[in-house]
Coordinates of C-alpha atoms in Angstrom, one line a residue:
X356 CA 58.6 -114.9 -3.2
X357 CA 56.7 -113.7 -0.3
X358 CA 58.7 -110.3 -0.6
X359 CA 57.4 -110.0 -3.9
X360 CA 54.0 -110.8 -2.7
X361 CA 54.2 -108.1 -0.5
X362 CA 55.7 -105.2 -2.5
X363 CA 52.7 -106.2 -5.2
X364 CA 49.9 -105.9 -2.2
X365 CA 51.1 -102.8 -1.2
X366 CA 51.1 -101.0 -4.6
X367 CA 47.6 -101.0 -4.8
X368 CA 47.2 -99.0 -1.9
X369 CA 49.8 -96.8 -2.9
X370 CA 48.0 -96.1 -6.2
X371 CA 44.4 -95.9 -4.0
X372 CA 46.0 -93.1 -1.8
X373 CA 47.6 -91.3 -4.9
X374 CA 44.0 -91.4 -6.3
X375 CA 42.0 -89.8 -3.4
X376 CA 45.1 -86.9 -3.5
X377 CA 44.2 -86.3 -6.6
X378 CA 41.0 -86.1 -6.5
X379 CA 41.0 -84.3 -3.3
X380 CA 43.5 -81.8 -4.9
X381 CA 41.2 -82.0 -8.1
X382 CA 37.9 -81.1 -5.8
X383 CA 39.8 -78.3 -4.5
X384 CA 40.7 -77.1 -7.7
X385 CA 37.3 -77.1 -9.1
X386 CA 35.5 -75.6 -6.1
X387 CA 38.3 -73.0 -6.3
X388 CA 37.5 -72.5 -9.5
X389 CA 33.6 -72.2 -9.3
X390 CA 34.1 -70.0 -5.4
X391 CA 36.5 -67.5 -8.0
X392 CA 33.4 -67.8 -10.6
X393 CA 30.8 -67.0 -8.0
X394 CA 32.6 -63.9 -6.8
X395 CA 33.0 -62.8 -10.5
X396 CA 29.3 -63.3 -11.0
X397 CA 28.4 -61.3 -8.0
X398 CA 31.1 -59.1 -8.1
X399 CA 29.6 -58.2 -11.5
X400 CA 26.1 -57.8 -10.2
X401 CA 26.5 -54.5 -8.1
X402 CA 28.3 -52.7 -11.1
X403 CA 25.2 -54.1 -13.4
X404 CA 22.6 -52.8 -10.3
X405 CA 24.4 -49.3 -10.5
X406 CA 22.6 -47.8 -13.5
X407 CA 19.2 -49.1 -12.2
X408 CA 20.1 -47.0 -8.8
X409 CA 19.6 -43.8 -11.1
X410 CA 16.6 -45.0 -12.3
X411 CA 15.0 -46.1 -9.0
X412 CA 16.8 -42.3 -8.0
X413 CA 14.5 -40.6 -10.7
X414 CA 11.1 -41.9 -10.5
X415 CA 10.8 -40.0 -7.2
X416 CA 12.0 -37.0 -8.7
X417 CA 8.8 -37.8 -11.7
X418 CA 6.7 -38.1 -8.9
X419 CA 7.6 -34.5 -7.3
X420 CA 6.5 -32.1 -10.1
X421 CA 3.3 -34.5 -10.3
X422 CA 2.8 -32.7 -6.4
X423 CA 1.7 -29.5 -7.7
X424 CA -2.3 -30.8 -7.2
X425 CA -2.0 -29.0 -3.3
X426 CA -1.0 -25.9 -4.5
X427 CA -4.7 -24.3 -6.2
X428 CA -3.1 -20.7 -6.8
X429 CA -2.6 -20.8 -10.2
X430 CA 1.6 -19.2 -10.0
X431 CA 3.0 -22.8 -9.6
X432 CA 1.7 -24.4 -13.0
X433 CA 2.2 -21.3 -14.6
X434 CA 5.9 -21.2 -13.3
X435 CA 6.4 -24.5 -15.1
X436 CA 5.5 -24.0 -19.0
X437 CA 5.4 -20.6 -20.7
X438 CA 2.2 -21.6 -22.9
X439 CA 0.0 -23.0 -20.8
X440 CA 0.4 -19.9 -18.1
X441 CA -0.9 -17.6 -20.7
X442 CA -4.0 -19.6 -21.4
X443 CA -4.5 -20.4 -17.7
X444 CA -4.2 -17.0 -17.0
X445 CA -7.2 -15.9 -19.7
X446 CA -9.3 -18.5 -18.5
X447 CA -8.3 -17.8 -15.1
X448 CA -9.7 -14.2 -15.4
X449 CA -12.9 -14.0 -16.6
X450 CA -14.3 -16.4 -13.7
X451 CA -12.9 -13.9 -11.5
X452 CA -14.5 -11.3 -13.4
X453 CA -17.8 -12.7 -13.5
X454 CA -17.8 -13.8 -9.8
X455 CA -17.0 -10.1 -8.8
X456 CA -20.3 -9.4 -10.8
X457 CA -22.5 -12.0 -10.0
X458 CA -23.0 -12.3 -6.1
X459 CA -24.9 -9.8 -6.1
X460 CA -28.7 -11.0 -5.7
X461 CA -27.2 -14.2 -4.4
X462 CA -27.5 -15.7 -0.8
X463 CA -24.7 -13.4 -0.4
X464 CA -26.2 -10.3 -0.4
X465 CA -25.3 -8.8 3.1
X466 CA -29.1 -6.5 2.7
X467 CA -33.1 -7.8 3.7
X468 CA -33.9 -6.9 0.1
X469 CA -37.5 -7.7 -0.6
X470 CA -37.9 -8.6 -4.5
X471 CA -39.8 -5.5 -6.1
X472 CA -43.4 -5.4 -7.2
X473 CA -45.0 -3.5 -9.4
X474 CA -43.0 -1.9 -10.9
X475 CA -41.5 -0.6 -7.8
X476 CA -39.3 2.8 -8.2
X477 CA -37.5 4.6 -5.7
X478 CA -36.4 8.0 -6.0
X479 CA -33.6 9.7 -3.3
X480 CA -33.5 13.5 -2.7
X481 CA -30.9 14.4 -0.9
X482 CA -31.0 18.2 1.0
X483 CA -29.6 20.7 2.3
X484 CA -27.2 21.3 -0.2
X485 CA -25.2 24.8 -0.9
X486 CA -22.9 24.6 1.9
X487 CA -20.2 22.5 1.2
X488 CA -19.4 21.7 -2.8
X489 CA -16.5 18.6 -1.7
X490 CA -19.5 17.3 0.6
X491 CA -22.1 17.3 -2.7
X492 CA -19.4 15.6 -4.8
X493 CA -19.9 12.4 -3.0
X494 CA -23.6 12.8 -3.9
X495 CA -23.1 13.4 -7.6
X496 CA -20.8 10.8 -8.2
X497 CA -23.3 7.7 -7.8
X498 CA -23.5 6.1 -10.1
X499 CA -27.9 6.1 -10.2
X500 CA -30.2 9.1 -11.1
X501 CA -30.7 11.0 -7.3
X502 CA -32.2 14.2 -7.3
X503 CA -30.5 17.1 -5.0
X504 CA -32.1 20.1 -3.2
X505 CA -30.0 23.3 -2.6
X506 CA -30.5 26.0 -0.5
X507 CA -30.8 29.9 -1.7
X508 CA -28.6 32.2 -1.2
X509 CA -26.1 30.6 1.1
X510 CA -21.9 30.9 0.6
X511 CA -21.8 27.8 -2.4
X512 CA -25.3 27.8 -3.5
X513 CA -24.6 28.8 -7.3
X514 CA -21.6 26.7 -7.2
X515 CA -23.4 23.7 -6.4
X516 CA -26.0 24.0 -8.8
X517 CA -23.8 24.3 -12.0
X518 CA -22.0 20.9 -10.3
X519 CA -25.5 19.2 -10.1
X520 CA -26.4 20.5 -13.9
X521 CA -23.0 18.7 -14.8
X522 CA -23.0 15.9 -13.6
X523 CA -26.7 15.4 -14.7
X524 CA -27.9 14.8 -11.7
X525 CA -31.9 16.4 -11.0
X526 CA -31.4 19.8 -9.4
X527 CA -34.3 21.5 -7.3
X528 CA -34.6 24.3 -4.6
X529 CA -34.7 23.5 -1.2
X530 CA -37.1 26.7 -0.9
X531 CA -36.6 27.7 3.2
X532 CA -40.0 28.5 4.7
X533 CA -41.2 29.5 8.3
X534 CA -41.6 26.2 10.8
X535 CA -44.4 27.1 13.6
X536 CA -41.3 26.9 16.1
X537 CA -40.7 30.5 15.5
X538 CA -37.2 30.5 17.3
X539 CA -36.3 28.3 14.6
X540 CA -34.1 30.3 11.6
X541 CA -35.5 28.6 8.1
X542 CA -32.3 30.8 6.4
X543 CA -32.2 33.4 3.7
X544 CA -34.4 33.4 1.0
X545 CA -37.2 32.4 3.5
X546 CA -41.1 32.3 3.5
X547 CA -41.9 34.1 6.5
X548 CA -45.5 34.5 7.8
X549 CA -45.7 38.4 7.5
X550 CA -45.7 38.3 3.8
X551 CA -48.1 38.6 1.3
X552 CA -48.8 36.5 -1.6
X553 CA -46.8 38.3 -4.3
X554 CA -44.1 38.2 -1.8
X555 CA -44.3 34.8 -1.3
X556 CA -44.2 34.4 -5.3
X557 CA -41.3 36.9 -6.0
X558 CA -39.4 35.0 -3.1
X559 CA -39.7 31.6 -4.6
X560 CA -39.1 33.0 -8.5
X561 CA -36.0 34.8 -7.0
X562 CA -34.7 31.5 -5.3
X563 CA -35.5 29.5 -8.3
X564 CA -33.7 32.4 -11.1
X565 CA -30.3 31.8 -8.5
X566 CA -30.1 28.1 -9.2
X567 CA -30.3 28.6 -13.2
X568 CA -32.1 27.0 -15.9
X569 CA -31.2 23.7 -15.1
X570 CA -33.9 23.6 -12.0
X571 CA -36.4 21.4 -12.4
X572 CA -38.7 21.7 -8.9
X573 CA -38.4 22.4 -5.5
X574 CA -39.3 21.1 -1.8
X575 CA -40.0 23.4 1.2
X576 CA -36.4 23.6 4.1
X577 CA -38.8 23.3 7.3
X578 CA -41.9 25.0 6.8
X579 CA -44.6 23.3 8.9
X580 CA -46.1 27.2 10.1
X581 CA -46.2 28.0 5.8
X582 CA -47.5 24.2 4.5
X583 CA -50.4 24.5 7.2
X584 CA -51.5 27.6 6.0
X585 CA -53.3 26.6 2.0
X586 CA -53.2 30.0 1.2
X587 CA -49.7 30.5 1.6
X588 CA -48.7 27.3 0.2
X589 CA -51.4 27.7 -2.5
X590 CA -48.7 31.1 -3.6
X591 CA -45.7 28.7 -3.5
X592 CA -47.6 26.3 -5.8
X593 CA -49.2 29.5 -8.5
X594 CA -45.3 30.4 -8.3
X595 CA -43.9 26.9 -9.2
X596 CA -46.5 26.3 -12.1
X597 CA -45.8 30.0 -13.7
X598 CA -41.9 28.7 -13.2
X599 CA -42.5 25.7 -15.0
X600 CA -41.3 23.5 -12.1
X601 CA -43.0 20.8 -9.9
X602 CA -43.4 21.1 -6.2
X603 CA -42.4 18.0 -3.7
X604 CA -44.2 18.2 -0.2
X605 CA -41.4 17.2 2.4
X606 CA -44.4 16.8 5.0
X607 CA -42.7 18.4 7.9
X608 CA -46.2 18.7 9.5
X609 CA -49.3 15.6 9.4
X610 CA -51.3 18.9 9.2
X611 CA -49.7 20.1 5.6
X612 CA -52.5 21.6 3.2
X613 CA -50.3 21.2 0.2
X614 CA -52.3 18.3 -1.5
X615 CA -55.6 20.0 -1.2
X616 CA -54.3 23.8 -2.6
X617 CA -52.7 21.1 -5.6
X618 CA -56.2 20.1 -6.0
X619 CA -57.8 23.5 -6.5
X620 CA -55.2 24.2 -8.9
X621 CA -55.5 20.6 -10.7
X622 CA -52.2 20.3 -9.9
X623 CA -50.4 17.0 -8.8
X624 CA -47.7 17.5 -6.1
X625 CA -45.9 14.7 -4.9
X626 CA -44.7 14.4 -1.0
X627 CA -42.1 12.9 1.4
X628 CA -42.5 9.0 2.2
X629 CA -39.1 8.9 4.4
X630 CA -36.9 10.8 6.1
X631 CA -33.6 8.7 5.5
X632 CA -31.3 10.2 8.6
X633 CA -33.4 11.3 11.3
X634 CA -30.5 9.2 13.4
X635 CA -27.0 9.3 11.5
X636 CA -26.5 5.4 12.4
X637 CA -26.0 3.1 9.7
X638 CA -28.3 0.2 10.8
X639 CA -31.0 3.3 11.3
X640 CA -30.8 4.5 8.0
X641 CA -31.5 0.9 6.5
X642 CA -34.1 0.3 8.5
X643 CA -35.7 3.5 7.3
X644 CA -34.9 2.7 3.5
X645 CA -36.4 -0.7 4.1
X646 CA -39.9 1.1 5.4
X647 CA -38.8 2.8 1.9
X648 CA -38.6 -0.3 0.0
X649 CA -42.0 -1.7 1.6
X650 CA -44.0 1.3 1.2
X651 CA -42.3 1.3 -2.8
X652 CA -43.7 -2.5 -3.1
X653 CA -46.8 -1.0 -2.1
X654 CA -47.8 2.6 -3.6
X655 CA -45.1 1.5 -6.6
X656 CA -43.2 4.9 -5.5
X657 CA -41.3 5.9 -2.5
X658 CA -39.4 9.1 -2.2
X659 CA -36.8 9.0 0.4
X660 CA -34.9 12.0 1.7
X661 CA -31.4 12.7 2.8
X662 CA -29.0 15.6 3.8
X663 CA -26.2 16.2 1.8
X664 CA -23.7 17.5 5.1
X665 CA -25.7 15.8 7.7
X666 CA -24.7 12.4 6.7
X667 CA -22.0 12.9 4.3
X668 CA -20.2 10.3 6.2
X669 CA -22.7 7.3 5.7
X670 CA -25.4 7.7 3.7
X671 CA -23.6 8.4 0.3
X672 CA -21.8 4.9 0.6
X673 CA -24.6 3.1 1.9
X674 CA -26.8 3.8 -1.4
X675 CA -23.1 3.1 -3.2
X676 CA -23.4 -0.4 -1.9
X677 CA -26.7 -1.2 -1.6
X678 CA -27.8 -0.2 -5.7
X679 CA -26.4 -3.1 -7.6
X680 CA -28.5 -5.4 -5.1
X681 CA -31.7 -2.8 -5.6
X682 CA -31.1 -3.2 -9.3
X683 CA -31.2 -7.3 -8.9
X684 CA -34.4 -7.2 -6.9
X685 CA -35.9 -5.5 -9.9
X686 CA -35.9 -1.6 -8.5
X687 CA -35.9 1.3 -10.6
X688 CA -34.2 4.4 -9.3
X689 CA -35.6 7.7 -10.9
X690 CA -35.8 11.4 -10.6
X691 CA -39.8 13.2 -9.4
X692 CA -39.7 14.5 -13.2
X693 CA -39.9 10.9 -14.9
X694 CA -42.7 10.4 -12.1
X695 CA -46.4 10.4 -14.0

């Protein structure tokens, strides 16, 4: 009986112990199971998280042709679409256009321009030609009425002329006349002291025949000994009126009588306000055109002279420059024949 007992007590123990194996070996089952789960799950993740890697890959590759604000010239967005480049390119050009046009007048301007008044107009004669016809060109070919005198009787003095006539610029004689330095040569074709007045006309009518019909006046080349004396210079006048051409005083002398022999006559004769290149200097010359420009704002004329071989090498691109900004400020550029 009591082994009985005994073998019954211990069965439940038996049975308690056989329980917690299986449930241990149940526990380990299941979290082997759920530990093989997890890994699945995040074994799967990564190969989910692949595709989004390209995505994250290509939004900075959006961002990089969104970069193109740096770059202003206008090749870069052109480079990327066909269509737009040609309507960028349209627009692009007639800003440029217009800019290359417009700073003239502006604060730009690299001139002391005063703005013109009344009515201000400026007239350039530019002497001493007949010498040198490739000089001259780079007179003719501004792009403003000028006015050029040429000498008589010198190596390109016919050639010269028909040039002027051509490229309708004004043509006059520089007519050569005696200065009171009398070691000074005025040239061929000169008025000379010892001659008598129908000398003096015959000379200039002979100068004036040379340079063709296209001639339209003439100044005097030196001349101070000939424009003191009114007799003399009254000749040069009765030959320009019978010509049919006006006479310019170049003033070479404060003493000149040419106004007052004019007046007998009831003739108007115009004369010299500057002499451009007394000093072939750039800053020189515009300080003289500026007198120019004041005395213009003033009188409402100035006539400025020049020489065509004497400052060849400044004065022709100088004016080039300087007449769109003339223009702005209101100047008109003429010729002594428009003058009333």
């Amino acid at each position: 009986m009591s082994a009985k007992k005994k073998t019954k007590r211990k069965s439940p123990k038996i049975i308690l112990e056989k329980k917690k194996v299986f449930i241990l070996t149940s526990t380990i089952v299941i979290l082997s199971i759920l530990l093989l789960f997890i890994n699945i799950l995040f074994s799967a993740r990564p190969q989910t998280s692949q595709p989004a890697e390209p995505v994250a890959h290509k939004a900075p590759q959006q961002e990089q042709p969104a970069k193109p604000e740096p770059p202003v010239n206008p090749p870069s967005p052109k480079a990327e679409t066909k269509m737009p480049s040609a309507s960028n390119q349209k627009t692009a050009e007639k800003p440029h256009a217009e800019s290359s046009a417009k700073p003239k007048g502006n604060a730009a301007c690299p001139y002391d321009i005063p703005k013109a008044e009344k009515g201000s107009t400026l007239v350039f004669i530019i002497d001493d030609a007949g010498h040198s016809l490739e000089n001259l060109k780079k007179y003719t070919a501004l792009p403003f009425p000028i006015t050029i005198a040429v000498l008589p009787r010198v190596a390109e003095t016919e050639a010269c002329a028909r040039h002027i006539v051509a490229a309708k610029k004004e043509l006059i004689l520089h007519q050569p006349m005696q200065a009171e330095n009398l070691s000074v040569n005025p040239g061929p074709g000169a008025i000379t002291q010892n001659m008598n007045l129908g000398e003096i006309k015959a000379t200039v009518k002979a100068n004036l025949a040379q340079l063709g019909s296209g001639v339209k006046g003439l100044n005097n080349h030196e001349g101070s000994l000939i424009t003191e004396d009114e007799v003399r210079i009254g000749a040069v006048l009765d030959a320009a009126r019978e010509y049919g051409v006006y006479f310019i005083d170049s003033r070479t002398t404060a003493q000149t009588k040419a106004k007052e022999a004019a007046d007998i006559r009831g003739m108007t004769v115009r004369h010299r306000d500057i002499f451009i290149d007394n000093i072939i200097d750039k800053n020189e010359m515009l300080k003289q055109i500026y007198h120019g420009l004041a005395l213009a704002n003033k009188n409402g004329t100035a006539i400025m002279i020049g020489h065509v071989d004497k400052s060849v090498h400044v004065l022709p691109d100088l004016l080039m420059d300087m007449y769109p900004y003339l223009t702005e400020k209101g100047y008109t550029l003429d010729v002594p024949s428009h003058l009333k």
